[in-house]
């Protein structure tokens, strides 16, 4: 180790102080020298770093500097601290002193790594450690917090809030405390009772050291739970000596350093208390079996290991004889790290109501004479993850206890937040009311679930059936999920009590709900798909339909919840059904405007629409934008009407003008007047094509929603490609280059006409028009309609006059 030569340093300082003696300073004198820490009597300094410390280079070059630069360094608080500690060392008879600010050349990463791995030993081998408390004015350390005097360090002098000073207090046999004026306050043994109250380090550790009765890993880390470091990595590095671990320094790895520290502990120890963090289940976090920060161990200050025989004995009344033979010493004390996870044998029980969440016990206890520490684990994709289960909710477990080998996940990547944009306006009607959300802080129509807020229950009341129903929105190991539940509550059961109970049930089954959603998502990419699920309301002839789509670009999930009459739909929850959709990238992101892409029309012709690639189908003869109808058994589209024709006589203020689009092909070399496209069967050349599509704004989407009751399972022509007829001079050569003239007629061309033709179209079903085949066509949306909307339905069902249309639809859009 490199030490300060106390005599050389003080001599240099004395000569610098006298202006007439500056020239007498020996610039070659060694102020810092290497010495053997085990063979040298030296003092060591423990302190809180200031903003302006003196580094290694400044320390050795001080005498060679220009006067102004030298004086700037000598005026620093960091230099004054070194000078005062050297004078104290001289008074105590020590020739050598170690100060971390200037005795380590931090320009060398190898030297810095060696120093950090050796630092505990250097403090342990020192003859005396000077603990300098720069913010203590008096001659005592108060045993009570004073947050007014020390607002930024948890109510104690700042020295007690730093990560590195923990080992600097424990490792040396003799620690002398000094106030801001370098007056002695007392030593570690004399102040042990006060230091224990402040630091939670047991008194026997302060007086006798770690080797006397070494605590478990969890307890040692708990001492650092409330301490801070300037660099995130130092939260791990400052614990190396205390935990008797060595590892290389990798500044820049951030919080990964603490994970790496735990892995090193597991490799060199069979102390299972490393997994016992958060024994009271107050930290809302699921994922890796490893803790993210020392603060996770804060409640482990009284943690202790259990003897294997005592641990097994605690389960004697719960485990079968067949299971007892599995508990062998080799299995009990070994947990190697594999590429799948940490392989370990644990006694476990399954939580009631769950197939994948367990409680497992570790051979350590929270307090002396207590029972083994329990942790919750969730089986997810063949590995077991740490799983948050708040104890205050009360989770019963099954009777059977098993001793099983499991793999604990220790590497979990960051998961993005899950955001749900919920539209439940269709169910918050007469007799169907929104009660509230649990937890209450997750409210509103936009729910953002994070790694700490990962489940929200929205509760509704069916007034007619006098029962609550709820929709749960969750995130589990990076997979967002939804689940609907309806149960008749007990008499006098408040919605908050119901919400709390359903929260408990959904939490214990969270991995299973997430797995169900993941399996549905695996049937197609997230963007461009919609998932629909029906669930019956108990005691009612109604069903709840939950629709979910992942919005392209943002990754947010749009959710629409609706209620309909059940009709022939069988009772009980259905599985998620998946549909192709259009409109997932729409800027309005309106669930009513989503189009189900399930029309049975060929493989499609690809074109660029406003530079965006889209596919079209061959258009039936006479097709128009806005046509609606159904497909026959022979897959032919049968038109039943046109939305624009129905509304043409209205003096409406609503803008329902179709949108126009520029059409081109993927081959940029093609003549701009002639666009070529193809499917698996044919080529097709279009002359001066342009596109038209249905508008996508609130007025039109409201129209689709209003007509949903009458147009159940109808399809709608949402987009058409129109083109001009070929001019006589160029058409024949252009056609012969791609396909026979006989095919021209089947594509809708009129060679001897000046009329526009419509060769291509897109036919889809609006999501709001889709119903399950067994569901009745009567929707509960009728209960909240206005008189004008009911009139619209009557006209469209029975066939009305233009006057009738003007009277009812005109009211709706005016």
mmCIF file of N, CA and C in Angstrom, residues 626-671:
data_model
loop_
_atom_site.group_PDB
_atom_site.id
_atom_site.type_symbol
_atom_site.label_atom_id
_atom_site.label_comp_id
_atom_site.label_asym_id
_atom_site.label_seq_id
_atom_site.Cartn_x
_atom_site.Cartn_y
_atom_site.Cartn_z
ATOM 1 N N UNK A 626 -68.176 2.615 -49.121
ATOM 2 C CA UNK A 626 -69.286 2.755 -48.198
ATOM 3 C C UNK A 626 -70.351 1.697 -48.339
ATOM 4 N N UNK A 627 -70.232 0.799 -49.330
ATOM 5 C CA UNK A 627 -71.194 -0.291 -49.444
ATOM 6 C C UNK A 627 -71.085 -1.194 -48.215
ATOM 7 N N UNK A 628 -72.213 -1.708 -47.749
ATOM 8 C CA UNK A 628 -72.211 -2.649 -46.646
ATOM 9 C C UNK A 628 -73.057 -3.848 -47.011
ATOM 10 N N UNK A 629 -72.747 -4.999 -46.425
ATOM 11 C CA UNK A 629 -73.475 -6.221 -46.718
ATOM 12 C C UNK A 629 -72.811 -7.414 -46.077
ATOM 13 N N UNK A 630 -73.056 -8.612 -46.627
ATOM 14 C CA UNK A 630 -72.520 -9.847 -46.082
ATOM 15 C C UNK A 630 -71.938 -10.703 -47.190
ATOM 16 N N UNK A 631 -71.199 -11.735 -46.815
ATOM 17 C CA UNK A 631 -70.655 -12.690 -47.772
ATOM 18 C C UNK A 631 -71.545 -13.925 -47.816
ATOM 19 N N UNK A 632 -71.739 -14.411 -49.005
ATOM 20 C CA UNK A 632 -72.534 -15.624 -49.188
ATOM 21 C C UNK A 632 -71.661 -16.841 -48.914
ATOM 22 N N UNK A 633 -72.283 -18.009 -48.918
ATOM 23 C CA UNK A 633 -71.530 -19.245 -48.713
ATOM 24 C C UNK A 633 -70.488 -19.452 -49.792
ATOM 25 N N UNK A 634 -70.711 -18.883 -50.973
ATOM 26 C CA UNK A 634 -69.746 -19.014 -52.072
ATOM 27 C C UNK A 634 -68.699 -17.902 -52.037
ATOM 28 N N UNK A 635 -68.605 -17.177 -50.924
ATOM 29 C CA UNK A 635 -67.595 -16.148 -50.708
ATOM 30 C C UNK A 635 -67.799 -14.926 -51.581
ATOM 31 N N UNK A 636 -69.020 -14.701 -52.066
ATOM 32 C CA UNK A 636 -69.303 -13.508 -52.847
ATOM 33 C C UNK A 636 -69.921 -12.444 -51.949
ATOM 34 N N UNK A 637 -69.498 -11.213 -52.165
ATOM 35 C CA UNK A 637 -70.012 -10.114 -51.351
ATOM 36 C C UNK A 637 -71.389 -9.704 -51.870
ATOM 37 N N UNK A 638 -72.386 -9.682 -50.985
ATOM 38 C CA UNK A 638 -73.738 -9.293 -51.345
ATOM 39 C C UNK A 638 -74.024 -7.935 -50.709
ATOM 40 N N UNK A 639 -74.087 -6.913 -51.557
ATOM 41 C CA UNK A 639 -74.297 -5.548 -51.073
ATOM 42 C C UNK A 639 -75.746 -5.359 -50.630
ATOM 43 N N UNK A 640 -75.924 -4.711 -49.449
ATOM 44 C CA UNK A 640 -77.255 -4.435 -48.926
ATOM 45 C C UNK A 640 -77.569 -2.947 -48.867
ATOM 46 N N UNK A 641 -76.588 -2.111 -49.150
ATOM 47 C CA UNK A 641 -76.810 -0.678 -49.096
ATOM 48 C C UNK A 641 -75.501 0.076 -49.057
ATOM 49 N N UNK A 642 -75.590 1.393 -48.985
ATOM 50 C CA UNK A 642 -74.398 2.234 -48.959
ATOM 51 C C UNK A 642 -74.626 3.350 -47.941
ATOM 52 N N UNK A 643 -73.657 3.525 -47.068
ATOM 53 C CA UNK A 643 -73.792 4.531 -46.010
ATOM 54 C C UNK A 643 -73.952 5.926 -46.604
ATOM 55 N N UNK A 644 -73.165 6.260 -47.623
ATOM 56 C CA UNK A 644 -73.232 7.599 -48.202
ATOM 57 C C UNK A 644 -74.555 7.831 -48.922
ATOM 58 N N UNK A 645 -75.076 6.771 -49.597
ATOM 59 C CA UNK A 645 -76.368 6.919 -50.254
ATOM 60 C C UNK A 645 -77.472 7.144 -49.228
ATOM 61 N N UNK A 646 -77.377 6.444 -48.086
ATOM 62 C CA UNK A 646 -78.386 6.601 -47.049
ATOM 63 C C UNK A 646 -78.387 8.009 -46.468
ATOM 64 N N UNK A 647 -77.225 8.648 -46.486
ATOM 65 C CA UNK A 647 -77.103 9.948 -45.826
ATOM 66 C C UNK A 647 -77.079 11.129 -46.789
ATOM 67 N N UNK A 648 -77.227 10.862 -48.106
ATOM 68 C CA UNK A 648 -77.004 11.934 -49.076
ATOM 69 C C UNK A 648 -78.036 13.050 -48.981
ATOM 70 N N UNK A 649 -79.210 12.718 -48.478
ATOM 71 C CA UNK A 649 -80.251 13.753 -48.420
ATOM 72 C C UNK A 649 -80.206 14.574 -47.143
ATOM 73 N N UNK A 650 -79.251 14.263 -46.252
ATOM 74 C CA UNK A 650 -79.199 14.987 -44.984
ATOM 75 C C UNK A 650 -78.506 16.330 -45.142
ATOM 76 N N UNK A 651 -79.028 17.318 -44.485
ATOM 77 C CA UNK A 651 -78.333 18.609 -44.385
ATOM 78 C C UNK A 651 -77.467 18.562 -43.129
ATOM 79 N N UNK A 652 -76.471 17.720 -43.143
ATOM 80 C CA UNK A 652 -75.688 17.433 -41.939
ATOM 81 C C UNK A 652 -74.466 18.336 -41.850
ATOM 82 N N UNK A 653 -74.132 18.715 -40.620
ATOM 83 C CA UNK A 653 -72.932 19.494 -40.379
ATOM 84 C C UNK A 653 -71.711 18.594 -40.184
ATOM 85 N N UNK A 654 -71.920 17.318 -40.042
ATOM 86 C CA UNK A 654 -70.801 16.410 -39.842
ATOM 87 C C UNK A 654 -70.028 16.223 -41.142
ATOM 88 N N UNK A 655 -68.699 16.171 -41.010
ATOM 89 C CA UNK A 655 -67.837 15.981 -42.184
ATOM 90 C C UNK A 655 -67.667 14.490 -42.418
ATOM 91 N N UNK A 656 -68.351 13.959 -43.441
ATOM 92 C CA UNK A 656 -68.227 12.534 -43.787
ATOM 93 C C UNK A 656 -67.650 12.389 -45.190
ATOM 94 N N UNK A 657 -66.854 13.367 -45.590
ATOM 95 C CA UNK A 657 -66.225 13.341 -46.914
ATOM 96 C C UNK A 657 -65.147 12.270 -46.963
ATOM 97 N N UNK A 658 -65.132 11.412 -47.980
ATOM 98 C CA UNK A 658 -64.077 10.404 -48.090
ATOM 99 C C UNK A 658 -62.698 11.050 -48.200
ATOM 100 N N UNK A 659 -61.701 10.324 -47.747
ATOM 101 C CA UNK A 659 -60.319 10.782 -47.863
ATOM 102 C C UNK A 659 -59.737 10.330 -49.199
ATOM 103 N N UNK A 660 -58.909 11.185 -49.803
ATOM 104 C CA UNK A 660 -58.249 10.853 -51.067
ATOM 105 C C UNK A 660 -56.787 10.517 -50.808
ATOM 106 N N UNK A 661 -56.249 9.605 -51.648
ATOM 107 C CA UNK A 661 -54.887 9.125 -51.427
ATOM 108 C C UNK A 661 -54.130 9.016 -52.746
ATOM 109 N N UNK A 662 -52.851 9.227 -52.679
ATOM 110 C CA UNK A 662 -51.964 9.035 -53.821
ATOM 111 C C UNK A 662 -51.582 7.557 -53.908
ATOM 112 N N UNK A 663 -51.666 6.981 -55.112
ATOM 113 C CA UNK A 663 -51.388 5.561 -55.324
ATOM 114 C C UNK A 663 -50.140 5.408 -56.180
ATOM 115 N N UNK A 664 -49.242 4.523 -55.772
ATOM 116 C CA UNK A 664 -48.051 4.199 -56.563
ATOM 117 C C UNK A 664 -47.689 2.753 -56.295
ATOM 118 N N UNK A 665 -46.716 2.247 -57.070
ATOM 119 C CA UNK A 665 -46.307 0.867 -56.846
ATOM 120 C C UNK A 665 -44.917 0.854 -56.222
ATOM 121 N N UNK A 666 -44.477 -0.339 -55.892
ATOM 122 C CA UNK A 666 -43.196 -0.477 -55.207
ATOM 123 C C UNK A 666 -42.019 -0.265 -56.134
ATOM 124 N N UNK A 667 -42.233 -0.312 -57.438
ATOM 125 C CA UNK A 667 -41.177 -0.091 -58.423
ATOM 126 C C UNK A 667 -41.143 1.386 -58.775
ATOM 127 N N UNK A 668 -40.174 2.114 -58.262
ATOM 128 C CA UNK A 668 -40.128 3.568 -58.468
ATOM 129 C C UNK A 668 -39.833 3.957 -59.909
ATOM 130 N N UNK A 669 -39.424 3.011 -60.747
ATOM 131 C CA UNK A 669 -39.117 3.328 -62.134
ATOM 132 C C UNK A 669 -40.352 3.294 -63.034
ATOM 133 N N UNK A 670 -41.473 2.868 -62.478
ATOM 134 C CA UNK A 670 -42.690 2.758 -63.285
ATOM 135 C C UNK A 670 -43.197 4.134 -63.689
ATOM 136 N N UNK A 671 -43.767 4.231 -64.901
ATOM 137 C CA UNK A 671 -44.414 5.452 -65.376
ATOM 138 C C UNK A 671 -45.465 5.893 -64.357
#
